[in-house]
Coordinates of C-alpha atoms and ligand atoms in Angstrom, one line a residue:
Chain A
X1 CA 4.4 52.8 -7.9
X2 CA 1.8 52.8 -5.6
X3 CA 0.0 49.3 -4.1
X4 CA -2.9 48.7 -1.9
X5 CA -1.6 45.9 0.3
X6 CA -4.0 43.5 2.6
X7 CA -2.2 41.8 5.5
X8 CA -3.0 39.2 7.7
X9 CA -2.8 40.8 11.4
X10 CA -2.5 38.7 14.9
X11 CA -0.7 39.6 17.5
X12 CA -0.4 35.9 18.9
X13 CA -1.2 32.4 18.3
X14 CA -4.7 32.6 20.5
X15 CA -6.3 36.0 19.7
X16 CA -8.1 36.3 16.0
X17 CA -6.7 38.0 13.3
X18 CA -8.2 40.4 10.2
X19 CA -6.9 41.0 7.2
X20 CA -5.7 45.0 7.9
X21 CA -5.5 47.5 4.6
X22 CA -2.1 49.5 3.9
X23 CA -1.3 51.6 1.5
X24 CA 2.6 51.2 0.2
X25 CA 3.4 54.6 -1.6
X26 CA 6.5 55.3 -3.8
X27 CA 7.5 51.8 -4.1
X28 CA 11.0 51.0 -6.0
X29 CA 10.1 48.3 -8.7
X30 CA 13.2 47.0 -8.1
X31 CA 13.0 46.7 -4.5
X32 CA 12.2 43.0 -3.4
X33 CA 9.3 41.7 -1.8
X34 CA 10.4 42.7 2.0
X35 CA 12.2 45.5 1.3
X36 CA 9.0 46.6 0.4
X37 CA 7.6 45.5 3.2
X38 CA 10.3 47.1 5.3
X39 CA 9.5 50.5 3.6
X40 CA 5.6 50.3 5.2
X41 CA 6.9 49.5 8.7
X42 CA 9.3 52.0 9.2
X43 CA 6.1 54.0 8.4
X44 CA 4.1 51.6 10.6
X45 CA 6.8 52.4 13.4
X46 CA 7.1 56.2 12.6
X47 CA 3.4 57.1 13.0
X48 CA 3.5 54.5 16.7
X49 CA 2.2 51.7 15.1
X50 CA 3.2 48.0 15.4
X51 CA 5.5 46.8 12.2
X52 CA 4.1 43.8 10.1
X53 CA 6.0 40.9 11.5
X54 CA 7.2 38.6 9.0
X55 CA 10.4 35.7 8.9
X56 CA 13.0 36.3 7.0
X57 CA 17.1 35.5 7.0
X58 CA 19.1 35.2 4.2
X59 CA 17.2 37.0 2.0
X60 CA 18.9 35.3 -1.0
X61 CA 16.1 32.0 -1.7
X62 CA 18.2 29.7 0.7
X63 CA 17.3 29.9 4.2
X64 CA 14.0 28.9 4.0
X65 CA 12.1 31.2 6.3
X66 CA 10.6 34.0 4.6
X67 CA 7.3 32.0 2.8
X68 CA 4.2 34.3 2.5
X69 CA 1.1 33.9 0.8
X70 CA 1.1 36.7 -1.7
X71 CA -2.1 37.1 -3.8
X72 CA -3.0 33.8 -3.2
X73 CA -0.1 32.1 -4.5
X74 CA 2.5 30.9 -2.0
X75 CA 5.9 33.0 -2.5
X76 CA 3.9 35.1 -4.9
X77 CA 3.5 35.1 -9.4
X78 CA 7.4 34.4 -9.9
X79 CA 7.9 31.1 -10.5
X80 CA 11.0 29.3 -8.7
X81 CA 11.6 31.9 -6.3
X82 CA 11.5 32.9 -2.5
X83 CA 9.3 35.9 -1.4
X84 CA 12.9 37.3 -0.7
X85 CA 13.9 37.1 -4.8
X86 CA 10.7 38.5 -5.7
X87 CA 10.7 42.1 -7.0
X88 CA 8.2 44.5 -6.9
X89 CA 8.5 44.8 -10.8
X90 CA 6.2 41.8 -10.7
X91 CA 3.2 44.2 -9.9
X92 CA 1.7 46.8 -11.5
X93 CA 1.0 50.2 -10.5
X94 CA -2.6 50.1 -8.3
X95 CA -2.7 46.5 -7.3
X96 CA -4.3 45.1 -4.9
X97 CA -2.4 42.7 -2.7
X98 CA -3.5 40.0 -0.5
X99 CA -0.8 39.3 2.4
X100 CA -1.4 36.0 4.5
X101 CA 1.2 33.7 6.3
X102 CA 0.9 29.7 5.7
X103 CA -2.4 28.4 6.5
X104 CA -2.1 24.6 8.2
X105 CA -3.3 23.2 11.5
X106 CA 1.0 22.1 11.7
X107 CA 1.9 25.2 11.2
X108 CA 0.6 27.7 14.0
X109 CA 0.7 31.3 13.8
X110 CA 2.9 33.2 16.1
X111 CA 2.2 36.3 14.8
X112 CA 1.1 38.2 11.2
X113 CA 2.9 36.4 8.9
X114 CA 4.8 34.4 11.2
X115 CA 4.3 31.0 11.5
X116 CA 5.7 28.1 13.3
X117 CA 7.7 25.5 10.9
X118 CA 8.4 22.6 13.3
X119 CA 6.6 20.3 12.2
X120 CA 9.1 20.5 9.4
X121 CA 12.0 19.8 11.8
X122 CA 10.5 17.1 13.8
X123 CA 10.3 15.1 10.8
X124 CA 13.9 14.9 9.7
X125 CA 14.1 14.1 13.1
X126 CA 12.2 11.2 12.8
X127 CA 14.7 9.8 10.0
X128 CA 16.4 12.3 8.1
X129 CA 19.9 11.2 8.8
X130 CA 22.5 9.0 8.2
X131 CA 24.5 7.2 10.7
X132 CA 27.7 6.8 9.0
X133 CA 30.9 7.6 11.0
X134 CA 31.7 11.0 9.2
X135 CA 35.4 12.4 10.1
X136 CA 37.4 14.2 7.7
X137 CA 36.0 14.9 4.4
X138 CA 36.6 11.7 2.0
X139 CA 38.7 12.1 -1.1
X140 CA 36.2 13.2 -4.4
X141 CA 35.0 9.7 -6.3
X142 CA 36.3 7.5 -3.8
X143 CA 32.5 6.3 -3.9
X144 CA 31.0 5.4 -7.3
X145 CA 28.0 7.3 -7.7
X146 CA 25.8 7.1 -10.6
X147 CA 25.8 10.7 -12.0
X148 CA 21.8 9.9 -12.9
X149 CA 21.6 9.4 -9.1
X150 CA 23.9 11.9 -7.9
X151 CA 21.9 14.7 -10.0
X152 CA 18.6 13.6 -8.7
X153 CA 19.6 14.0 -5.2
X154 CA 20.9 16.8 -5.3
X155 CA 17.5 18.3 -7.3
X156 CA 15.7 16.1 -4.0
X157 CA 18.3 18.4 -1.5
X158 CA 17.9 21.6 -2.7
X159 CA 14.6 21.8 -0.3
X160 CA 14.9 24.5 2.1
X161 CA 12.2 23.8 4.1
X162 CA 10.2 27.0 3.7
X163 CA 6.9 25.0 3.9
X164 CA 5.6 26.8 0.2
X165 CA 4.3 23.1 -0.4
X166 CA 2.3 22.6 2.6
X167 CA 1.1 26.3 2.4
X168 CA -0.1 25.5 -1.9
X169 CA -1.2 22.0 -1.5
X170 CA -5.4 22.0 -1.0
X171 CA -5.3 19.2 1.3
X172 CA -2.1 21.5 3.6
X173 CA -0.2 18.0 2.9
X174 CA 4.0 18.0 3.7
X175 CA 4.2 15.4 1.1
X176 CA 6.6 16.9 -1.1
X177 CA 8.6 18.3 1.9
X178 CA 8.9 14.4 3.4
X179 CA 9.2 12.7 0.0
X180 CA 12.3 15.5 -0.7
X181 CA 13.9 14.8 2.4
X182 CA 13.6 10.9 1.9
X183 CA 14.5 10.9 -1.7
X184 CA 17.9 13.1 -0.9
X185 CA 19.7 10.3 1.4
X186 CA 17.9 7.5 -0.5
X187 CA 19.0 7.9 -3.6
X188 CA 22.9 7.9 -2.5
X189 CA 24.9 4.4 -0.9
X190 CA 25.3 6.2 2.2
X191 CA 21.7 6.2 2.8
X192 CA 20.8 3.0 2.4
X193 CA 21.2 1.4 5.6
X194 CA 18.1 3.1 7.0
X195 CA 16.3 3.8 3.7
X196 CA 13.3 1.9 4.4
X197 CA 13.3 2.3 8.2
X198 CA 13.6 5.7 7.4
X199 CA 10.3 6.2 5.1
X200 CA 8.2 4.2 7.9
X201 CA 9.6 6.6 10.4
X202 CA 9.4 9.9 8.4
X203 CA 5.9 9.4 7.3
X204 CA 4.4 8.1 10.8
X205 CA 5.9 12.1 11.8
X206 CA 4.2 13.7 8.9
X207 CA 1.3 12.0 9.4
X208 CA 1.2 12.9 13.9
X209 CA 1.7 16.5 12.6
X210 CA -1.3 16.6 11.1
X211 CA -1.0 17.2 7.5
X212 CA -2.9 16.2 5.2
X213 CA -2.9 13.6 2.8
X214 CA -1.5 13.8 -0.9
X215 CA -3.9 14.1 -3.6
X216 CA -1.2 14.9 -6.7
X217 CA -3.0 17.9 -7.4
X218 CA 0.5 19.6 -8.5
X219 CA 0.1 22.5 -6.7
X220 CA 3.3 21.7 -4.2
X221 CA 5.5 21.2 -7.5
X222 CA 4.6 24.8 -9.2
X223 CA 4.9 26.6 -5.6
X224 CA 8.2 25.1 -4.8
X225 CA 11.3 28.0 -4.8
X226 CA 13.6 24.9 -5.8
X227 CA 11.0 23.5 -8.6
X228 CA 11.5 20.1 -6.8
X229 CA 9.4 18.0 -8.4
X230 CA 6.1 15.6 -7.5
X231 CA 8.7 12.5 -8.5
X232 CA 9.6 12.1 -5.1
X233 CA 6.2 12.2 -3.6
X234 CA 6.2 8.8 -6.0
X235 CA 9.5 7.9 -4.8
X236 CA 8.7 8.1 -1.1
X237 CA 5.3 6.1 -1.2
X238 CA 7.3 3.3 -3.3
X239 CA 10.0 2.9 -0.4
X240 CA 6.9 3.3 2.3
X241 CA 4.6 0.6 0.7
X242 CA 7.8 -1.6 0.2
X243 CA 8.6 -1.2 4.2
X244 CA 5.5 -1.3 5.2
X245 CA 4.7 -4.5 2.9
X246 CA 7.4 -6.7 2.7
X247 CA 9.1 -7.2 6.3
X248 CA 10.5 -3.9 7.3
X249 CA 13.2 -4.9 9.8
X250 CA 15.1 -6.9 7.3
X251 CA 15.8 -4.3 4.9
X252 CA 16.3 -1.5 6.8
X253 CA 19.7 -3.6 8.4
X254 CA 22.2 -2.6 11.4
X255 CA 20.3 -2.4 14.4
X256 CA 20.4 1.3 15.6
X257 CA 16.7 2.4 17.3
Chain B
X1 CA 0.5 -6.6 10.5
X2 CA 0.7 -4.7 7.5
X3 CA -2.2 -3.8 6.6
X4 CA -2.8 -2.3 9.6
X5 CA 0.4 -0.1 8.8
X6 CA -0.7 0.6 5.9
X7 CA -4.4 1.6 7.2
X8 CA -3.0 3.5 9.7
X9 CA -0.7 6.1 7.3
X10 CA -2.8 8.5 4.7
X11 CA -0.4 6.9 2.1
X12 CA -1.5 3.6 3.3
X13 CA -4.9 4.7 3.0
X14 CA -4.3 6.2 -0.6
X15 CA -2.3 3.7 -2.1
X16 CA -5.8 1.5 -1.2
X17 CA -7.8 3.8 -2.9
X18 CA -5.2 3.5 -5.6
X19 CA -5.4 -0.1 -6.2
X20 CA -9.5 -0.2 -5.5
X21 CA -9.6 2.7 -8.2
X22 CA -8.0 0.9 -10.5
X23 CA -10.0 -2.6 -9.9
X24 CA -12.9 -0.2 -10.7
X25 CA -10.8 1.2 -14.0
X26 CA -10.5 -2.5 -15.4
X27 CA -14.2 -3.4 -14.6
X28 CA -15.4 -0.3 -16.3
X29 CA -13.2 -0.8 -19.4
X30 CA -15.1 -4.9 -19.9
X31 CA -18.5 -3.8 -18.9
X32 CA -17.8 -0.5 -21.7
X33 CA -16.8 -3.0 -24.1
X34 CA -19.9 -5.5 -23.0
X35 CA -21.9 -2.5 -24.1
X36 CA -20.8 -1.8 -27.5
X37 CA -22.4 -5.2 -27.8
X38 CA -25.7 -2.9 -28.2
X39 CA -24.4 -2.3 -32.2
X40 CA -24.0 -6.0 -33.1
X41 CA -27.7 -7.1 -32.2
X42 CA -30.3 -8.7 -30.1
X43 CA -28.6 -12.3 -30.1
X44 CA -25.3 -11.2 -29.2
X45 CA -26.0 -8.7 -26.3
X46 CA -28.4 -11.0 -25.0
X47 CA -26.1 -13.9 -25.4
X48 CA -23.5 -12.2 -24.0
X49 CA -25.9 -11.3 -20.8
X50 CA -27.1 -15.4 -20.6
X51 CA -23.8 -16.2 -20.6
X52 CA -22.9 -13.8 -17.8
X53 CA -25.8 -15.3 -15.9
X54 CA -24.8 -18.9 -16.3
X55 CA -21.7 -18.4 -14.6
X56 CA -23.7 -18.8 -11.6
X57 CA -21.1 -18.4 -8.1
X58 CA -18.6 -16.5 -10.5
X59 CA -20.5 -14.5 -10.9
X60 CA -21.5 -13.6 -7.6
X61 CA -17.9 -13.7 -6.6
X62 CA -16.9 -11.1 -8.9
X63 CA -19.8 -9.0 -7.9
X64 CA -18.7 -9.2 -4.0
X65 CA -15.4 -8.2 -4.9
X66 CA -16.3 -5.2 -7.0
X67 CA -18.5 -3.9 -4.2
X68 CA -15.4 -4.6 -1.7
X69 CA -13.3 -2.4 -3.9
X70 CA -16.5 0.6 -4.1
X71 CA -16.9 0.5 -0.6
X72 CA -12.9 0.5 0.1
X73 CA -12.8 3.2 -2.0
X74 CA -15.2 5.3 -0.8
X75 CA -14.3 4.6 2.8
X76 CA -10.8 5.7 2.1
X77 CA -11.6 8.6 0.2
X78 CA -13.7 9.8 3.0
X79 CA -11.7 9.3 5.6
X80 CA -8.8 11.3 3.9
X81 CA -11.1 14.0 2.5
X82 CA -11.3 14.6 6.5
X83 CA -7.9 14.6 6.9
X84 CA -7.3 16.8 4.4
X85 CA -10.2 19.3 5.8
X86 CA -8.9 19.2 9.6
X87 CA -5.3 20.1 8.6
X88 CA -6.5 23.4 7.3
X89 CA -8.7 24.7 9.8
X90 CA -8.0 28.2 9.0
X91 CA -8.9 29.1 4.8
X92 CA -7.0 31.7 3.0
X93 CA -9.0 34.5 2.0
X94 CA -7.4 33.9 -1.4
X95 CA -5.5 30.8 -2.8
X96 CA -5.1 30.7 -6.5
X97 CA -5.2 27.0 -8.4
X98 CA -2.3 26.8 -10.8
X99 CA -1.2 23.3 -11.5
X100 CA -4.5 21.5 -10.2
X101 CA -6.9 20.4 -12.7
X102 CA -10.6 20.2 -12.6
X103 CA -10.7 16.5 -12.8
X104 CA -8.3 16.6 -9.5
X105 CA -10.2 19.2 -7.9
X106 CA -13.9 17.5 -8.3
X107 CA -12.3 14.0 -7.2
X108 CA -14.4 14.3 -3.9
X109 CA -17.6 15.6 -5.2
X110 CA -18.0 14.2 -8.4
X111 CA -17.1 10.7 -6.5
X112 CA -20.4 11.3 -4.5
X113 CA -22.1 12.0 -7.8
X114 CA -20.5 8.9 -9.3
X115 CA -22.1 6.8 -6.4
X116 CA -25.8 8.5 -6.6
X117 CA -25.1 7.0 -10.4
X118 CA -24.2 4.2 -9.3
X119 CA -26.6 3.0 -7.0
X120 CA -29.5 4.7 -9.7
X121 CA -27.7 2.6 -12.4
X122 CA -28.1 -0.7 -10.6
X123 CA -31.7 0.1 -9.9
X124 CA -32.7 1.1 -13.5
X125 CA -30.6 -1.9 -15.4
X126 CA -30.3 -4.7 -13.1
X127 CA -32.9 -4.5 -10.8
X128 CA -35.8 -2.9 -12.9
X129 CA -37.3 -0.8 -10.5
X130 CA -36.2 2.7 -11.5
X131 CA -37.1 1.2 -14.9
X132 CA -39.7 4.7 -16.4
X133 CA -40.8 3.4 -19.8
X134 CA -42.2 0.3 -17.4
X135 CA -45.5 2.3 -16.8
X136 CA -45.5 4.5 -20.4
X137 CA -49.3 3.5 -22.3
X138 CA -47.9 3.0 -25.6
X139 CA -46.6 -0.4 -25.7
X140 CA -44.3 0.6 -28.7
X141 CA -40.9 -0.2 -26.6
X142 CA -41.3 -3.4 -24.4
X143 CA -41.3 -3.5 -20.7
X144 CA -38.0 -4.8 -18.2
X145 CA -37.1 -7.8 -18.7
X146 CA -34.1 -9.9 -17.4
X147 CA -33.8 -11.6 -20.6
X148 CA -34.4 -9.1 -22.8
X149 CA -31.2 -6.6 -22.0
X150 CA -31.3 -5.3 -25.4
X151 CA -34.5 -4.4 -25.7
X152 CA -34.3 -2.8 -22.2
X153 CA -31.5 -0.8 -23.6
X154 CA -33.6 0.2 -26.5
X155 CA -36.6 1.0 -24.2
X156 CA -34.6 3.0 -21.8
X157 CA -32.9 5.7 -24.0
X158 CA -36.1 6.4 -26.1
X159 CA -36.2 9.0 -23.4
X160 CA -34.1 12.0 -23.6
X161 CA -34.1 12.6 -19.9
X162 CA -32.5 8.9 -19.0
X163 CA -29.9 10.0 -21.7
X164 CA -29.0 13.2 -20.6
X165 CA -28.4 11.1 -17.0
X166 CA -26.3 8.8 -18.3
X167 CA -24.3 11.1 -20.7
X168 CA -23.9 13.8 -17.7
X169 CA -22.9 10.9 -15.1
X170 CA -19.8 9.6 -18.1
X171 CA -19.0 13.2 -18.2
X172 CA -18.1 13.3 -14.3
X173 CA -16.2 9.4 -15.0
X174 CA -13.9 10.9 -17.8
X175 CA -13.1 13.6 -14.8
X176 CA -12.8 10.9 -12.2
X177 CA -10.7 8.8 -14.5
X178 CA -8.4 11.6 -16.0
X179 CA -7.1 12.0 -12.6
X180 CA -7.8 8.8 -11.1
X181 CA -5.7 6.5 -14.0
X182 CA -2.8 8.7 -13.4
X183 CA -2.3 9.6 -10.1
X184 CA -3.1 5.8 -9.0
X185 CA 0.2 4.7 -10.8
X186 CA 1.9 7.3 -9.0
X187 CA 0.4 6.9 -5.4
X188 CA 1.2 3.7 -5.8
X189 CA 5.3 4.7 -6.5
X190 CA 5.2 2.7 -10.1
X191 CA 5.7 5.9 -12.3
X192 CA 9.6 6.4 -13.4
X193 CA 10.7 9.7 -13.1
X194 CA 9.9 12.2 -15.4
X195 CA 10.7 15.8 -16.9
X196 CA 6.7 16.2 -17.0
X197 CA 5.7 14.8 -13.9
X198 CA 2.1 16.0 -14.6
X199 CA 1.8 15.1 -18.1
X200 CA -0.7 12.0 -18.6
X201 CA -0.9 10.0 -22.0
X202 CA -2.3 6.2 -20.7
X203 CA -4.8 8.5 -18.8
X204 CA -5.5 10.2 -20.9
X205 CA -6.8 8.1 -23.6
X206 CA -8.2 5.7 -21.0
X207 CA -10.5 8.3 -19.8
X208 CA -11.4 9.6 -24.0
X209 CA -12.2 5.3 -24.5
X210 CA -14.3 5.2 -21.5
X211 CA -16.0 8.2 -21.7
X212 CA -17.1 7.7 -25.9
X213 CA -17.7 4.2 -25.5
X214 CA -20.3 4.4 -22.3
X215 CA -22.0 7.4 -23.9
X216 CA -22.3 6.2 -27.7
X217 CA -24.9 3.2 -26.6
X218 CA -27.1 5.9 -25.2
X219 CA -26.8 8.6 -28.0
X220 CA -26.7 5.6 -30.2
X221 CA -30.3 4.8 -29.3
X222 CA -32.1 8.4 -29.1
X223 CA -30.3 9.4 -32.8
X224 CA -32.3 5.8 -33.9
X225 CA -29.1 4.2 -34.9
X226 CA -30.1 1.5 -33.0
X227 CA -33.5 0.3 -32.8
Ligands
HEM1 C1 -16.8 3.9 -11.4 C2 -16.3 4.0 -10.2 C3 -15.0 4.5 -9.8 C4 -13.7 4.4 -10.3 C5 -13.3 3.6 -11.6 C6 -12.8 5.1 -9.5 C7 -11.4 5.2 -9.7 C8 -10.5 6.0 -9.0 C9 -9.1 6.0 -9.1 C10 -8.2 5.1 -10.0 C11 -8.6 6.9 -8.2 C12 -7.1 7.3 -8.0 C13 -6.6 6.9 -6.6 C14 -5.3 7.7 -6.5 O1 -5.2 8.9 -6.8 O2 -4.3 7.1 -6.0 C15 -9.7 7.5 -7.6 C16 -9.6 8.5 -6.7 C17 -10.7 9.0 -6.0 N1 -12.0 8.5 -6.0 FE1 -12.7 7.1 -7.3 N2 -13.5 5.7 -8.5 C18 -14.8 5.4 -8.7 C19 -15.8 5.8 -7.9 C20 -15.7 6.6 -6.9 C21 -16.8 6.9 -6.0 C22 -18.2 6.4 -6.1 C23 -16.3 7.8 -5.1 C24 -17.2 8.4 -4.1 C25 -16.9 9.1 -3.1 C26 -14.9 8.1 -5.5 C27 -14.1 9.0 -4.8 C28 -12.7 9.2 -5.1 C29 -11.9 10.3 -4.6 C30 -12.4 11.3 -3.6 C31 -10.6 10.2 -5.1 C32 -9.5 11.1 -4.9 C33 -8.5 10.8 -3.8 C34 -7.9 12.0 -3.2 O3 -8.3 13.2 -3.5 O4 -7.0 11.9 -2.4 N3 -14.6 7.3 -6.5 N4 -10.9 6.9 -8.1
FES2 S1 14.8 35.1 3.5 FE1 15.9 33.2 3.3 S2 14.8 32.2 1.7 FE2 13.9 34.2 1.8

């Protein structure tokens, strides 16, 4: 199959961009979404031109890194999946596609599809930890854990940070990102020493980055690779508003600044 | 202090607009049901209005803190509608809307038509002075008067034009409310998880209630059902 592709080009943060037209010829159906892409820049680099820069790791929906806005839809039309798992089969011979990396004041371009996610890291910074002593892995059920609690944090965890959620949401708000990374360690004992300090702290980051602000439009919920779900954007505004309300220092315990 | 947390952080500033929203949702359910009034008759309405007057402070009271709430709310909502616009400087030539609905996305817009009701609203019922059938010839429908709420109701929705205001403005509240009544609860963190976190029933039907019972009085009146 052959596609018309549009692709955001910039060679750096400060110079403007355009979206550039390409034409992919004798695509594989069953070639993913960047091996595709890999297939136009070795022409790109063949005929002298500069590739298409874009992120990507793994390559398997788990590192995070490869998020692209693909016909206005962040990861592109398949539903619970990375750019990375997406195959070409999804298109139809003809199409036009649109090529843009995230758009969000946090999350600078570096250059085409490139962009810079550390925003993202700077908030677990702010509180995504635990300060247990760790050692040697612990013995399987020595800790009673509610399986309805154990499940729901591990749906909270499997976030990879590829920032779909900021890139889908109107209002370019990290609201599902910061509500999954809260939710993950507050829903299990071993986070609940700094549960509440933690939600002050992770939400004063999101908001110096510069997000925006949640509106519960959905969008972050149907654009999310892990289908993580707008319950813990509900879940982290009830453990803000608690901290923020009721005396924060008291229930977030242990003294550790 | 908290509140200055709170008015610091855009969840802060939501969960404001949250609880603001819904003081606004439980005033527009009474004044709705104050309405329906229309179909039991002159006496009642009007003795329900009299009554409403005599409460003298209370009144007043109640009044100060619904206007707290509107302009809380609309401070909040303004403030984070620039938030919202300053952390994507940059538009995407294309971004596709697939889990947003139209009541979510005209929360901004139809809240500054909601106002411009609003303010017209208090103008044409309560004050008098946007009152049109004040000047008309034809002495058939009375004049304003602030004792006479039924017969202003009467006299205002002889004309089609006032109707087609009113019924147009409820149109933009069942919007404002479809959204509004559900993502309030969950803004503020009192929704329990669920396999359809977008799925609204209360909402829903709130928003239907509001919406039928604010724009049957007017229809009411033009049809000649009530006269
Ligand atoms: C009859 C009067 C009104 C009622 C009952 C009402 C109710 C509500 C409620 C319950 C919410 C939900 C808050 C949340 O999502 O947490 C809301 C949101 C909102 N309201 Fe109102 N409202 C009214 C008038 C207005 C007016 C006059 C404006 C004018 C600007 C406005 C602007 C907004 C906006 C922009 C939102 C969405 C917030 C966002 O996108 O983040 N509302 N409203
Ligand atoms: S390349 Fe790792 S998630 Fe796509």
């Amino acid at each position: 199959m052959n596609l018309t592709l549009r692709v955001w080009r910039q060679a750096q943060s400060d110079v403007a961009g355009a979206l550039v037209e390409y034409q992919a010829i004798d695509v594989n159906p069953d070639m993913s979404f960047l091996e595709m892409l890999d297939v136009v820049n070795e022409r790109l680099i063949s005929a002298g031109d500069v590739p298409i820069a874009f992120d990507h790791d793994c390559r398997e929906g788990i590192c995070g890194s490869c998020g692209m806005m693909i016909n206005g839809v962040a990861h592109g039309p398949m539903k619970g999946t990375a750019t990375c798992q997406l195959h070409m089969r999804s298109f139809r011979d003809g199409d036009i596609v649109v090529i843009e990396p995230w758009r969000a004041r946090a999350f600078p371009v570096i250059k085409d599809l490139v962009v810079n996610r550390s925003a993202l890291d700077r908030i677990i910074q702010a509180g995504g930890f635990i300060s247990t002593p760790t050692g040697g892995a612990p013995d399987g059920n020595t800790m009673p854990i509610a399986r309805q609690a154990s499940d729901s944090a591990m749906d909270a965890a499997a976030c990879i940070g590829c920032g779909a959620c900021v890139a889908a949401c109107p209002n370019a708000s990290a609201s599902l990102f910061t509500g999954a990374k809260i939710s993950h360690l507050g829903l299990l004992p071993q986070g609940q020493p700094e549960r509440y300090r933690r939600a002050l702290k992770m939400v004063a980051q999101m908001d110096l980055e510069s997000f925006g602000g949640c509106s519960l439009f959905g969008e972050c919920q149907e654009a999310c690779p892990k289908e993580i779900s707008i319950d813990v954007i509900a879940r982290m505004n009830r453990d803000f508003l608690v901290a923020a309300v009721a005396a924060s220092e008291e229930r977030s315990g242990g003294d550790e600044g | 202090m908290w509140l200055v947390t709170l008015y610091r952080s855009t969840i802060g500033k939501k969960s404001i607009m949250a609880v603001t929203g819904l003081v606004l949702v439980a005033f527009v359910i009474v004044h709705m049901a104050g309405n329906l009034q229309v179909f039991l008759g002159p006496a009642k309405m009007n003795g329900y209005s009299a009554f409403l007057k005599s409460t003298g402070e209370l009144l007043w009271l109640v009044r100060l803190g619904l206007l707290t709430a509107l302009v809380l709310h609309v401070l909040m909502a303004w403030q984070l509608t620039r938030v919202a616009a300053a952390a994507r400087p940059h538009d995407y030539a294309r971004r596709d809307a697939r889990a947003s609905t139209v009541a979510s996305r005209t929360m901004r817009w139809g809240g500054v038509l909601l106002l411009a009701f609003i303010v017209f609203h208090l103008l044409h019922f309560t004050t008098g002075t946007l009152f049109p059938t004040a000047s008309r010839p034809d002495a058939v429908y009375p004049a304003f008067s602030e004792h006479d709420v039924y017969g202003n109701v009467v006299s205002a929705f002889h004309n089609p034009w006032v109707v087609a205001v009113y019924v147009v403005a409820m149109l933009f509240l069942l919007l404002h409310l479809f959204h509004g009544a559900w993502s309030s609860v969950r803004t503020l963190g009192l929704s329990k998880p669920s396999p359809q976190p977008l799925h609204r029933r209360i909402a829903t039907v709130v928003a239907i209630v509001v919406w039928l019972g604010f724009t049957a009085v007017p229809v009411a009146v033009l049809l000649g059902v009530v006269r």
